[in-house]
């Protein structure tokens, strides 16, 4: 996996373009994507979009709309039922109406896995993909960020795999872009080991949510996967030093 990632990053650095057309990002998901303005809520969105919380470290070019509509505790079902999906759709339509290429990431699994088999999430993801397209956006499915819980042998104690696999299946069926954040984040945290991985926790015992350094690292990981998936097309800014650390399994914090 590391060899694979390194290959990707070389490609990314060679492929980036300075002249991307007007583009917006809308993020959909649970707390592992969400803004993190309340305790234990931090996901990778702030590191991707940029935020005063990250000292304005961002992965997208300055002035790029990047609207994080992810919500803590959401499953694909509750996200819709509680009205958050309508907020996401309104954001997508608003950006499309401004004639912007509107890239919509969708990442679920952490809460879906607590209530239903993967196929239930898959059905709901398929509906979201179709509605994003109908609204004029471009869906990008993202597999679940790994939890930073480890087995005694140093491997990640993964429980999200079947939900990541389901997301990959829907991406293939619906022919969307796919960012395999689950695989990339497992490779990285296994390379840096438990102590360095836990430095990125929102709270010491919270292996799910991210602190400011965690959102910086995983927001950059998502940006780098995105830049590989859309070579030279998106207003993603480089952070070569952090990307180097991520692709080489080196802790940054
Ligand atoms: C998250 O932050 C973005 C950018 O500041 C903002 O547009 C969005 O409304 C926020 N989302 C939530 C759920 O607070
Ligand atoms: C998927 O959505 C349906 C409603 O359409 C809901 O009943 C179900 O619980 C959802 N599945 C998950 C995993 O959230
Ligand atoms: C979302 O919007 C649709 C269409 O306007 C509406 O039918 C539905 O009730 C809304 N959902 C929620 C939870 O408000
Ligand atoms: C990359 O890792 C090195 C060594 O741990 C660290 O000194 C440096 O600050 C990291 N770079 C970034 C941009 O995080
Ligand atoms: C983030 O990293 C910086 C630099 O290593 C450190 O000073 C800071 O305490 C870290 N923040 C958190 C919340 O751990």
PDB file of C-alpha atoms and ligand atoms in Angstrom:
ATOM      1  CA  UNK A   1       0.000   0.000   0.000  1.00  0.00           C
ATOM      2  CA  UNK A   2       2.823   2.422   0.790  1.00  0.00           C
ATOM      3  CA  UNK A   3       4.496   1.795  -2.493  1.00  0.00           C
ATOM      4  CA  UNK A   4       1.146   2.414  -4.159  1.00  0.00           C
ATOM      5  CA  UNK A   5       0.599   5.665  -2.283  1.00  0.00           C
ATOM      6  CA  UNK A   6       4.069   6.942  -3.112  1.00  0.00           C
ATOM      7  CA  UNK A   7       3.425   6.277  -6.778  1.00  0.00           C
ATOM      8  CA  UNK A   8       0.196   8.226  -6.535  1.00  0.00           C
ATOM      9  CA  UNK A   9       1.853  11.197  -4.913  1.00  0.00           C
ATOM     10  CA  UNK A  10       4.549  11.491  -7.547  1.00  0.00           C
ATOM     11  CA  UNK A  11       1.781  11.523 -10.136  1.00  0.00           C
ATOM     12  CA  UNK A  12      -0.127  14.129  -8.169  1.00  0.00           C
ATOM     13  CA  UNK A  13       2.790  16.513  -7.889  1.00  0.00           C
ATOM     14  CA  UNK A  14       3.466  16.199 -11.611  1.00  0.00           C
ATOM     15  CA  UNK A  15      -0.193  16.557 -12.570  1.00  0.00           C
ATOM     16  CA  UNK A  16      -1.414  19.580 -10.637  1.00  0.00           C
ATOM     17  CA  UNK A  17      -2.631  22.547 -12.636  1.00  0.00           C
ATOM     18  CA  UNK A  18      -2.596  26.175 -11.624  1.00  0.00           C
ATOM     19  CA  UNK A  19      -5.654  26.965 -13.760  1.00  0.00           C
ATOM     20  CA  UNK A  20      -8.658  25.072 -12.440  1.00  0.00           C
ATOM     21  CA  UNK A  21     -12.096  26.316 -13.517  1.00  0.00           C
ATOM     22  CA  UNK A  22     -14.333  27.841 -10.817  1.00  0.00           C
ATOM     23  CA  UNK A  23     -14.987  24.988  -8.448  1.00  0.00           C
ATOM     24  CA  UNK A  24     -16.808  24.484  -5.162  1.00  0.00           C
ATOM     25  CA  UNK A  25     -16.707  21.663  -2.663  1.00  0.00           C
ATOM     26  CA  UNK A  26     -19.622  20.459  -0.551  1.00  0.00           C
ATOM     27  CA  UNK A  27     -18.881  17.859   2.133  1.00  0.00           C
ATOM     28  CA  UNK A  28     -21.488  15.343   3.309  1.00  0.00           C
ATOM     29  CA  UNK A  29     -20.936  12.861   6.118  1.00  0.00           C
ATOM     30  CA  UNK A  30     -20.769  12.198   9.843  1.00  0.00           C
ATOM     31  CA  UNK A  31     -18.548  13.575  12.628  1.00  0.00           C
ATOM     32  CA  UNK A  32     -15.406  12.169  11.013  1.00  0.00           C
ATOM     33  CA  UNK A  33     -15.916  14.805   8.297  1.00  0.00           C
ATOM     34  CA  UNK A  34     -17.712  17.506  10.335  1.00  0.00           C
ATOM     35  CA  UNK A  35     -16.379  20.927  11.336  1.00  0.00           C
ATOM     36  CA  UNK A  36     -15.539  20.079  14.904  1.00  0.00           C
ATOM     37  CA  UNK A  37     -16.795  23.202  16.588  1.00  0.00           C
ATOM     38  CA  UNK A  38     -18.127  21.200  19.533  1.00  0.00           C
ATOM     39  CA  UNK A  39     -16.169  18.754  21.710  1.00  0.00           C
ATOM     40  CA  UNK A  40     -15.485  15.367  20.091  1.00  0.00           C
ATOM     41  CA  UNK A  41     -16.890  16.382  16.755  1.00  0.00           C
ATOM     42  CA  UNK A  42     -13.741  16.903  14.771  1.00  0.00           C
ATOM     43  CA  UNK A  43     -13.383  15.350  11.352  1.00  0.00           C
ATOM     44  CA  UNK A  44     -11.142  15.994   8.363  1.00  0.00           C
ATOM     45  CA  UNK A  45     -13.288  18.794   6.894  1.00  0.00           C
ATOM     46  CA  UNK A  46     -11.537  21.685   8.590  1.00  0.00           C
ATOM     47  CA  UNK A  47      -8.132  20.518   7.376  1.00  0.00           C
ATOM     48  CA  UNK A  48      -9.533  20.199   3.880  1.00  0.00           C
ATOM     49  CA  UNK A  49     -11.548  23.422   3.686  1.00  0.00           C
ATOM     50  CA  UNK A  50      -9.407  25.489   6.040  1.00  0.00           C
ATOM     51  CA  UNK A  51     -10.541  27.071   9.273  1.00  0.00           C
ATOM     52  CA  UNK A  52      -9.389  29.493  11.897  1.00  0.00           C
ATOM     53  CA  UNK A  53      -9.138  26.343  14.054  1.00  0.00           C
ATOM     54  CA  UNK A  54      -6.331  25.011  11.853  1.00  0.00           C
ATOM     55  CA  UNK A  55      -4.540  28.345  11.726  1.00  0.00           C
ATOM     56  CA  UNK A  56      -6.138  28.674   8.294  1.00  0.00           C
ATOM     57  CA  UNK A  57      -4.157  25.739   6.933  1.00  0.00           C
ATOM     58  CA  UNK A  58      -6.317  24.647   4.010  1.00  0.00           C
ATOM     59  CA  UNK A  59      -6.025  22.151   1.216  1.00  0.00           C
ATOM     60  CA  UNK A  60      -8.113  24.123  -1.272  1.00  0.00           C
ATOM     61  CA  UNK A  61      -7.074  27.361  -2.918  1.00  0.00           C
ATOM     62  CA  UNK A  62      -7.973  30.587  -1.164  1.00  0.00           C
ATOM     63  CA  UNK A  63     -11.450  31.793  -2.120  1.00  0.00           C
ATOM     64  CA  UNK A  64     -12.717  28.335  -3.087  1.00  0.00           C
ATOM     65  CA  UNK A  65     -16.174  27.733  -1.584  1.00  0.00           C
ATOM     66  CA  UNK A  66     -15.910  24.668   0.650  1.00  0.00           C
ATOM     67  CA  UNK A  67     -19.136  24.009   2.508  1.00  0.00           C
ATOM     68  CA  UNK A  68     -19.006  21.362   5.213  1.00  0.00           C
ATOM     69  CA  UNK A  69     -22.543  20.057   5.764  1.00  0.00           C
ATOM     70  CA  UNK A  70     -21.461  16.900   7.619  1.00  0.00           C
ATOM     71  CA  UNK A  71     -23.187  16.237  10.913  1.00  0.00           C
ATOM     72  CA  UNK A  72     -22.189  14.484  14.118  1.00  0.00           C
ATOM     73  CA  UNK A  73     -23.785  11.119  14.772  1.00  0.00           C
ATOM     74  CA  UNK A  74     -25.362  10.810  11.346  1.00  0.00           C
ATOM     75  CA  UNK A  75     -26.087   7.634   9.444  1.00  0.00           C
ATOM     76  CA  UNK A  76     -27.087   7.816   5.802  1.00  0.00           C
ATOM     77  CA  UNK A  77     -30.646   7.384   7.074  1.00  0.00           C
ATOM     78  CA  UNK A  78     -30.713   9.978   9.875  1.00  0.00           C
ATOM     79  CA  UNK A  79     -28.812  12.483   7.746  1.00  0.00           C
ATOM     80  CA  UNK A  80     -31.801  12.509   5.393  1.00  0.00           C
ATOM     81  CA  UNK A  81     -34.548  12.104   7.995  1.00  0.00           C
ATOM     82  CA  UNK A  82     -33.236  14.950  10.169  1.00  0.00           C
ATOM     83  CA  UNK A  83     -33.054  17.429   7.301  1.00  0.00           C
ATOM     84  CA  UNK A  84     -29.276  17.672   6.895  1.00  0.00           C
ATOM     85  CA  UNK A  85     -29.421  16.193   3.416  1.00  0.00           C
ATOM     86  CA  UNK A  86     -31.771  18.953   2.334  1.00  0.00           C
ATOM     87  CA  UNK A  87     -29.204  21.459   3.601  1.00  0.00           C
ATOM     88  CA  UNK A  88     -26.534  19.682   1.526  1.00  0.00           C
ATOM     89  CA  UNK A  89     -28.747  19.700  -1.581  1.00  0.00           C
ATOM     90  CA  UNK A  90     -29.472  23.401  -1.135  1.00  0.00           C
ATOM     91  CA  UNK A  91     -25.739  24.092  -0.877  1.00  0.00           C
ATOM     92  CA  UNK A  92     -25.063  22.044  -4.032  1.00  0.00           C
ATOM     93  CA  UNK A  93     -27.810  23.803  -5.980  1.00  0.00           C
ATOM     94  CA  UNK A  94     -26.543  27.187  -4.776  1.00  0.00           C
ATOM     95  CA  UNK A  95     -23.022  26.495  -6.049  1.00  0.00           C
ATOM     96  CA  UNK A  96     -24.248  25.007  -9.342  1.00  0.00           C
ATOM     97  CA  UNK A  97     -26.408  28.105  -9.849  1.00  0.00           C
ATOM     98  CA  UNK A  98     -23.210  30.168  -9.680  1.00  0.00           C
ATOM     99  CA  UNK A  99     -21.882  28.113 -12.616  1.00  0.00           C
ATOM    100  CA  UNK A 100     -19.279  26.417 -10.458  1.00  0.00           C
ATOM    101  CA  UNK A 101     -18.123  22.851 -10.888  1.00  0.00           C
ATOM    102  CA  UNK A 102     -19.479  21.423  -7.644  1.00  0.00           C
ATOM    103  CA  UNK A 103     -17.619  18.450  -6.185  1.00  0.00           C
ATOM    104  CA  UNK A 104     -19.586  16.670  -3.443  1.00  0.00           C
ATOM    105  CA  UNK A 105     -17.817  14.244  -1.108  1.00  0.00           C
ATOM    106  CA  UNK A 106     -19.939  11.663   0.708  1.00  0.00           C
ATOM    107  CA  UNK A 107     -18.459   9.637   3.569  1.00  0.00           C
ATOM    108  CA  UNK A 108     -20.498   7.514   5.986  1.00  0.00           C
ATOM    109  CA  UNK A 109     -20.082   4.215   7.843  1.00  0.00           C
ATOM    110  CA  UNK A 110     -19.119   4.988  11.459  1.00  0.00           C
ATOM    111  CA  UNK A 111     -22.731   5.209  12.630  1.00  0.00           C
ATOM    112  CA  UNK A 112     -24.384   3.161   9.868  1.00  0.00           C
ATOM    113  CA  UNK A 113     -22.392   0.158  11.118  1.00  0.00           C
ATOM    114  CA  UNK A 114     -24.125   0.430  14.504  1.00  0.00           C
ATOM    115  CA  UNK A 115     -27.633   0.014  13.094  1.00  0.00           C
ATOM    116  CA  UNK A 116     -27.729  -1.995   9.870  1.00  0.00           C
ATOM    117  CA  UNK A 117     -25.786  -4.247   7.500  1.00  0.00           C
ATOM    118  CA  UNK A 118     -23.624  -2.546   4.838  1.00  0.00           C
ATOM    119  CA  UNK A 119     -26.221  -3.026   2.095  1.00  0.00           C
ATOM    120  CA  UNK A 120     -28.576  -0.581   3.841  1.00  0.00           C
ATOM    121  CA  UNK A 121     -25.940   2.148   3.691  1.00  0.00           C
ATOM    122  CA  UNK A 122     -25.245   1.160   0.087  1.00  0.00           C
ATOM    123  CA  UNK A 123     -28.851   1.674  -0.938  1.00  0.00           C
ATOM    124  CA  UNK A 124     -28.846   5.098   0.699  1.00  0.00           C
ATOM    125  CA  UNK A 125     -25.490   6.098  -0.815  1.00  0.00           C
ATOM    126  CA  UNK A 126     -26.829   5.152  -4.246  1.00  0.00           C
ATOM    127  CA  UNK A 127     -29.788   7.461  -3.749  1.00  0.00           C
ATOM    128  CA  UNK A 128     -27.498  10.284  -2.613  1.00  0.00           C
ATOM    129  CA  UNK A 129     -25.282   9.860  -5.674  1.00  0.00           C
ATOM    130  CA  UNK A 130     -28.294  10.064  -7.973  1.00  0.00           C
ATOM    131  CA  UNK A 131     -29.671  13.143  -6.217  1.00  0.00           C
ATOM    132  CA  UNK A 132     -26.287  14.905  -6.310  1.00  0.00           C
ATOM    133  CA  UNK A 133     -26.149  14.341 -10.064  1.00  0.00           C
ATOM    134  CA  UNK A 134     -29.731  15.501 -10.498  1.00  0.00           C
ATOM    135  CA  UNK A 135     -28.787  18.711  -8.659  1.00  0.00           C
ATOM    136  CA  UNK A 136     -25.877  19.258 -11.048  1.00  0.00           C
ATOM    137  CA  UNK A 137     -23.091  18.214  -8.675  1.00  0.00           C
ATOM    138  CA  UNK A 138     -20.358  15.588  -9.075  1.00  0.00           C
ATOM    139  CA  UNK A 139     -20.451  12.900  -6.377  1.00  0.00           C
ATOM    140  CA  UNK A 140     -17.187  11.616  -4.909  1.00  0.00           C
ATOM    141  CA  UNK A 141     -17.596   8.650  -2.572  1.00  0.00           C
ATOM    142  CA  UNK A 142     -15.101   8.448   0.285  1.00  0.00           C
ATOM    143  CA  UNK A 143     -14.506   5.322   2.381  1.00  0.00           C
ATOM    144  CA  UNK A 144     -14.598   5.726   6.175  1.00  0.00           C
ATOM    145  CA  UNK A 145     -11.617   7.280   7.946  1.00  0.00           C
ATOM    146  CA  UNK A 146     -10.129   4.532  10.127  1.00  0.00           C
ATOM    147  CA  UNK A 147     -10.417   4.563  13.880  1.00  0.00           C
ATOM    148  CA  UNK A 148      -7.025   4.661  15.575  1.00  0.00           C
ATOM    149  CA  UNK A 149      -7.504   1.490  17.629  1.00  0.00           C
ATOM    150  CA  UNK A 150      -4.760  -1.099  17.367  1.00  0.00           C
ATOM    151  CA  UNK A 151      -4.236  -4.825  17.876  1.00  0.00           C
ATOM    152  CA  UNK A 152      -1.276  -5.970  19.977  1.00  0.00           C
ATOM    153  CA  UNK A 153       0.687  -6.693  16.779  1.00  0.00           C
ATOM    154  CA  UNK A 154       0.447  -3.059  15.632  1.00  0.00           C
ATOM    155  CA  UNK A 155      -2.204  -3.570  12.986  1.00  0.00           C
ATOM    156  CA  UNK A 156      -5.383  -1.501  13.099  1.00  0.00           C
ATOM    157  CA  UNK A 157      -8.315  -3.219  14.814  1.00  0.00           C
ATOM    158  CA  UNK A 158     -10.599  -2.538  11.880  1.00  0.00           C
ATOM    159  CA  UNK A 159     -14.357  -2.885  12.002  1.00  0.00           C
ATOM    160  CA  UNK A 160     -15.224  -0.495   9.165  1.00  0.00           C
ATOM    161  CA  UNK A 161     -13.951  -2.724   6.336  1.00  0.00           C
ATOM    162  CA  UNK A 162     -17.360  -4.060   5.187  1.00  0.00           C
ATOM    163  CA  UNK A 163     -18.716  -0.490   5.055  1.00  0.00           C
ATOM    164  CA  UNK A 164     -15.672   0.659   3.076  1.00  0.00           C
ATOM    165  CA  UNK A 165     -16.185  -2.278   0.705  1.00  0.00           C
ATOM    166  CA  UNK A 166     -19.839  -1.341   0.270  1.00  0.00           C
ATOM    167  CA  UNK A 167     -18.854   2.253  -0.561  1.00  0.00           C
ATOM    168  CA  UNK A 168     -16.390   0.966  -3.176  1.00  0.00           C
ATOM    169  CA  UNK A 169     -19.117  -1.250  -4.659  1.00  0.00           C
ATOM    170  CA  UNK A 170     -21.544   1.675  -4.975  1.00  0.00           C
ATOM    171  CA  UNK A 171     -18.812   3.804  -6.575  1.00  0.00           C
ATOM    172  CA  UNK A 172     -18.248   1.067  -9.165  1.00  0.00           C
ATOM    173  CA  UNK A 173     -21.954   0.556  -9.817  1.00  0.00           C
ATOM    174  CA  UNK A 174     -22.659   4.287 -10.125  1.00  0.00           C
ATOM    175  CA  UNK A 175     -19.329   5.083 -11.844  1.00  0.00           C
ATOM    176  CA  UNK A 176     -18.390   7.831  -9.398  1.00  0.00           C
ATOM    177  CA  UNK A 177     -14.961   8.942  -8.315  1.00  0.00           C
ATOM    178  CA  UNK A 178     -13.818   7.090  -5.197  1.00  0.00           C
ATOM    179  CA  UNK A 179     -11.330   8.165  -2.525  1.00  0.00           C
ATOM    180  CA  UNK A 180     -10.221   5.134  -0.500  1.00  0.00           C
ATOM    181  CA  UNK A 181      -9.555   7.066   2.690  1.00  0.00           C
ATOM    182  CA  UNK A 182     -10.125   3.911   4.744  1.00  0.00           C
ATOM    183  CA  UNK A 183      -7.181   2.113   3.123  1.00  0.00           C
ATOM    184  CA  UNK A 184      -4.952   5.189   3.027  1.00  0.00           C
ATOM    185  CA  UNK A 185      -5.601   6.098   6.659  1.00  0.00           C
ATOM    186  CA  UNK A 186      -5.003   2.513   7.848  1.00  0.00           C
ATOM    187  CA  UNK A 187      -1.685   2.415   5.977  1.00  0.00           C
ATOM    188  CA  UNK A 188      -0.624   5.709   7.476  1.00  0.00           C
ATOM    189  CA  UNK A 189      -1.542   5.058  11.102  1.00  0.00           C
ATOM    190  CA  UNK A 190      -0.009   1.565  10.973  1.00  0.00           C
ATOM    191  CA  UNK A 191       3.199   3.140   9.635  1.00  0.00           C
ATOM    192  CA  UNK A 192       3.427   5.846  12.289  1.00  0.00           C
ATOM    193  CA  UNK A 193       2.263   3.498  15.082  1.00  0.00           C
ATOM    194  CA  UNK A 194      -0.196   3.889  17.963  1.00  0.00           C
ATOM    195  CA  UNK A 195       1.598   6.622  19.935  1.00  0.00           C
ATOM    196  CA  UNK A 196       1.937   9.003  16.988  1.00  0.00           C
ATOM    197  CA  UNK A 197      -1.575   8.108  15.794  1.00  0.00           C
ATOM    198  CA  UNK A 198      -3.088   8.938  19.181  1.00  0.00           C
ATOM    199  CA  UNK A 199      -1.425  12.361  19.196  1.00  0.00           C
ATOM    200  CA  UNK A 200      -4.039  13.195  16.535  1.00  0.00           C
ATOM    201  CA  UNK A 201      -6.986  12.287  18.820  1.00  0.00           C
ATOM    202  CA  UNK A 202      -9.503  14.921  19.857  1.00  0.00           C
ATOM    203  CA  UNK A 203      -9.242  13.558  23.417  1.00  0.00           C
ATOM    204  CA  UNK A 204      -6.669  10.986  24.585  1.00  0.00           C
ATOM    205  CA  UNK A 205      -9.170   8.096  24.700  1.00  0.00           C
ATOM    206  CA  UNK A 206     -11.110   9.127  21.588  1.00  0.00           C
ATOM    207  CA  UNK A 207      -9.669   7.122  18.702  1.00  0.00           C
ATOM    208  CA  UNK A 208     -12.382   8.301  16.309  1.00  0.00           C
ATOM    209  CA  UNK A 209     -12.371  12.120  16.289  1.00  0.00           C
ATOM    210  CA  UNK A 210      -9.531  14.455  15.429  1.00  0.00           C
ATOM    211  CA  UNK A 211      -7.817  17.391  17.085  1.00  0.00           C
ATOM    212  CA  UNK A 212      -6.488  20.323  15.084  1.00  0.00           C
ATOM    213  CA  UNK A 213      -3.374  18.424  14.044  1.00  0.00           C
ATOM    214  CA  UNK A 214      -5.442  15.393  13.108  1.00  0.00           C
ATOM    215  CA  UNK A 215      -7.724  17.410  10.852  1.00  0.00           C
ATOM    216  CA  UNK A 216      -4.668  18.989   9.241  1.00  0.00           C
ATOM    217  CA  UNK A 217      -3.173  15.557   8.461  1.00  0.00           C
ATOM    218  CA  UNK A 218      -6.325  13.787   7.288  1.00  0.00           C
ATOM    219  CA  UNK A 219      -7.699  16.839   5.454  1.00  0.00           C
ATOM    220  CA  UNK A 220      -4.444  16.837   3.501  1.00  0.00           C
ATOM    221  CA  UNK A 221      -4.740  13.069   2.924  1.00  0.00           C
ATOM    222  CA  UNK A 222      -8.197  13.574   1.406  1.00  0.00           C
ATOM    223  CA  UNK A 223      -6.904  16.467  -0.723  1.00  0.00           C
ATOM    224  CA  UNK A 224      -4.043  14.357  -2.044  1.00  0.00           C
ATOM    225  CA  UNK A 225      -6.362  11.449  -2.877  1.00  0.00           C
ATOM    226  CA  UNK A 226      -8.681  13.942  -4.581  1.00  0.00           C
ATOM    227  CA  UNK A 227      -5.845  15.438  -6.623  1.00  0.00           C
ATOM    228  CA  UNK A 228      -4.913  11.950  -7.832  1.00  0.00           C
ATOM    229  CA  UNK A 229      -8.499  11.178  -8.758  1.00  0.00           C
ATOM    230  CA  UNK A 230      -8.925  14.469 -10.700  1.00  0.00           C
ATOM    231  CA  UNK A 231      -5.382  15.125 -11.964  1.00  0.00           C
ATOM    232  CA  UNK A 232      -4.775  18.783 -12.696  1.00  0.00           C
ATOM    233  CA  UNK A 233      -8.476  19.662 -12.555  1.00  0.00           C
ATOM    234  CA  UNK A 234      -9.160  21.009  -9.066  1.00  0.00           C
ATOM    235  CA  UNK A 235      -8.049  24.074  -7.054  1.00  0.00           C
ATOM    236  CA  UNK A 236      -6.157  22.012  -4.500  1.00  0.00           C
ATOM    237  CA  UNK A 237      -3.047  23.669  -3.136  1.00  0.00           C
ATOM    238  CA  UNK A 238       0.066  21.697  -2.400  1.00  0.00           C
ATOM    239  CA  UNK A 239       1.652  21.103   0.957  1.00  0.00           C
ATOM    240  CA  UNK A 240       4.598  19.093  -0.293  1.00  0.00           C
ATOM    241  CA  UNK A 241       6.190  18.617   3.138  1.00  0.00           C
ATOM    242  CA  UNK A 242       3.040  17.270   4.758  1.00  0.00           C
ATOM    243  CA  UNK A 243       2.196  15.154   1.695  1.00  0.00           C
ATOM    244  CA  UNK A 244       5.713  13.725   1.834  1.00  0.00           C
ATOM    245  CA  UNK A 245       5.248  12.773   5.476  1.00  0.00           C
ATOM    246  CA  UNK A 246       1.877  11.182   4.785  1.00  0.00           C
ATOM    247  CA  UNK A 247       3.026   9.228   1.742  1.00  0.00           C
ATOM    248  CA  UNK A 248       6.168   8.032   3.555  1.00  0.00           C
ATOM    249  CA  UNK A 249       4.517   7.094   6.846  1.00  0.00           C
ATOM    250  CA  UNK A 250       6.275   9.813   8.858  1.00  0.00           C
ATOM    251  CA  UNK A 251       4.540  11.489  11.849  1.00  0.00           C
ATOM    252  CA  UNK A 252       4.180  15.260  11.461  1.00  0.00           C
ATOM    253  CA  UNK A 253       3.109  16.073  15.009  1.00  0.00           C
TER     254      UNK A 253
HETATM  255  C1  LIG B   1     -18.832  24.334   8.697  1.00  0.00           C
HETATM  256  O1  LIG B   1     -18.008  25.377   8.281  1.00  0.00           O
HETATM  257  C2  LIG B   1     -18.313  25.860   6.979  1.00  0.00           C
HETATM  258  C3  LIG B   1     -17.243  26.839   6.583  1.00  0.00           C
HETATM  259  O2  LIG B   1     -16.978  27.729   7.619  1.00  0.00           O
HETATM  260  C4  LIG B   1     -19.705  26.472   6.992  1.00  0.00           C
HETATM  261  O3  LIG B   1     -20.036  26.910   5.703  1.00  0.00           O
HETATM  262  C5  LIG B   1     -20.694  25.419   7.436  1.00  0.00           C
HETATM  263  O4  LIG B   1     -21.980  25.998   7.598  1.00  0.00           O
HETATM  264  C6  LIG B   1     -20.297  24.790   8.748  1.00  0.00           C
HETATM  265  N1  LIG B   1     -21.152  23.638   8.942  1.00  0.00           N
HETATM  266  C7  LIG B   1     -21.748  23.387  10.108  1.00  0.00           C
HETATM  267  C8  LIG B   1     -22.608  22.156  10.123  1.00  0.00           C
HETATM  268  O5  LIG B   1     -21.586  24.062  11.087  1.00  0.00           O
HETATM  269  C1  LIG B   2     -31.213   4.047   4.906  1.00  0.00           C
HETATM  270  O1  LIG B   2     -32.363   4.838   4.734  1.00  0.00           O
HETATM  271  C2  LIG B   2     -33.569   4.233   5.205  1.00  0.00           C
HETATM  272  C3  LIG B   2     -34.685   5.183   4.883  1.00  0.00           C
HETATM  273  O2  LIG B   2     -34.758   5.387   3.526  1.00  0.00           O
HETATM  274  C4  LIG B   2     -33.470   3.964   6.666  1.00  0.00           C
HETATM  275  O3  LIG B   2     -34.612   3.264   7.098  1.00  0.00           O
HETATM  276  C5  LIG B   2     -32.238   3.125   6.969  1.00  0.00           C
HETATM  277  O4  LIG B   2     -32.061   2.979   8.356  1.00  0.00           O
HETATM  278  C6  LIG B   2     -31.024   3.788   6.385  1.00  0.00           C
HETATM  279  N1  LIG B   2     -29.845   2.962   6.632  1.00  0.00           N
HETATM  280  C7  LIG B   2     -28.829   3.398   7.383  1.00  0.00           C
HETATM  281  C8  LIG B   2     -27.686   2.457   7.534  1.00  0.00           C
HETATM  282  O5  LIG B   2     -28.810   4.497   7.890  1.00  0.00           O
HETATM  283  C1  LIG B   3     -36.513  17.625   2.269  1.00  0.00           C
HETATM  284  O1  LIG B   3     -37.041  18.311   1.149  1.00  0.00           O
HETATM  285  C2  LIG B   3     -38.053  17.578   0.497  1.00  0.00           C
HETATM  286  C3  LIG B   3     -38.409  18.306  -0.787  1.00  0.00           C
HETATM  287  O2  LIG B   3     -38.685  19.646  -0.505  1.00  0.00           O
HETATM  288  C4  LIG B   3     -39.246  17.411   1.421  1.00  0.00           C
HETATM  289  O3  LIG B   3     -40.243  16.630   0.806  1.00  0.00           O
HETATM  290  C5  LIG B   3     -38.766  16.674   2.683  1.00  0.00           C
HETATM  291  O4  LIG B   3     -39.820  16.600   3.620  1.00  0.00           O
HETATM  292  C6  LIG B   3     -37.598  17.392   3.305  1.00  0.00           C
HETATM  293  N1  LIG B   3     -37.070  16.579   4.404  1.00  0.00           N
HETATM  294  C7  LIG B   3     -37.034  17.000   5.647  1.00  0.00           C
HETATM  295  C8  LIG B   3     -36.520  16.034   6.655  1.00  0.00           C
HETATM  296  O5  LIG B   3     -37.389  18.102   5.989  1.00  0.00           O
HETATM  297  C1  LIG B   4       7.202  16.243   8.497  1.00  0.00           C
HETATM  298  O1  LIG B   4       7.804  15.403   9.466  1.00  0.00           O
HETATM  299  C2  LIG B   4       8.973  15.970  10.051  1.00  0.00           C
HETATM  300  C3  LIG B   4       9.619  14.899  10.904  1.00  0.00           C
HETATM  301  O2  LIG B   4       8.701  14.372  11.810  1.00  0.00           O
HETATM  302  C4  LIG B   4       8.561  17.195  10.828  1.00  0.00           C
HETATM  303  O3  LIG B   4       9.723  17.813  11.409  1.00  0.00           O
HETATM  304  C5  LIG B   4       7.906  18.182   9.887  1.00  0.00           C
HETATM  305  O4  LIG B   4       7.415  19.291  10.634  1.00  0.00           O
HETATM  306  C6  LIG B   4       6.757  17.523   9.165  1.00  0.00           C
HETATM  307  N1  LIG B   4       6.254  18.455   8.161  1.00  0.00           N
HETATM  308  C7  LIG B   4       5.023  18.922   8.170  1.00  0.00           C
HETATM  309  C8  LIG B   4       4.674  19.891   7.094  1.00  0.00           C
HETATM  310  O5  LIG B   4       4.179  18.585   8.985  1.00  0.00           O
HETATM  311  C1  LIG B   5      -0.430  20.293  17.474  1.00  0.00           C
HETATM  312  O1  LIG B   5       0.945  20.250  17.149  1.00  0.00           O
HETATM  313  C2  LIG B   5       1.674  21.359  17.672  1.00  0.00           C
HETATM  314  C3  LIG B   5       3.087  21.261  17.101  1.00  0.00           C
HETATM  315  O2  LIG B   5       3.636  20.011  17.407  1.00  0.00           O
HETATM  316  C4  LIG B   5       1.630  21.309  19.193  1.00  0.00           C
HETATM  317  O3  LIG B   5       2.320  22.423  19.724  1.00  0.00           O
HETATM  318  C5  LIG B   5       0.183  21.358  19.636  1.00  0.00           C
HETATM  319  O4  LIG B   5       0.113  21.201  21.044  1.00  0.00           O
HETATM  320  C6  LIG B   5      -0.626  20.240  18.983  1.00  0.00           C
HETATM  321  N1  LIG B   5      -2.029  20.417  19.291  1.00  0.00           N
HETATM  322  C7  LIG B   5      -2.748  19.495  19.924  1.00  0.00           C
HETATM  323  C8  LIG B   5      -4.175  19.822  20.158  1.00  0.00           C
HETATM  324  O5  LIG B   5      -2.283  18.413  20.262  1.00  0.00           O
END
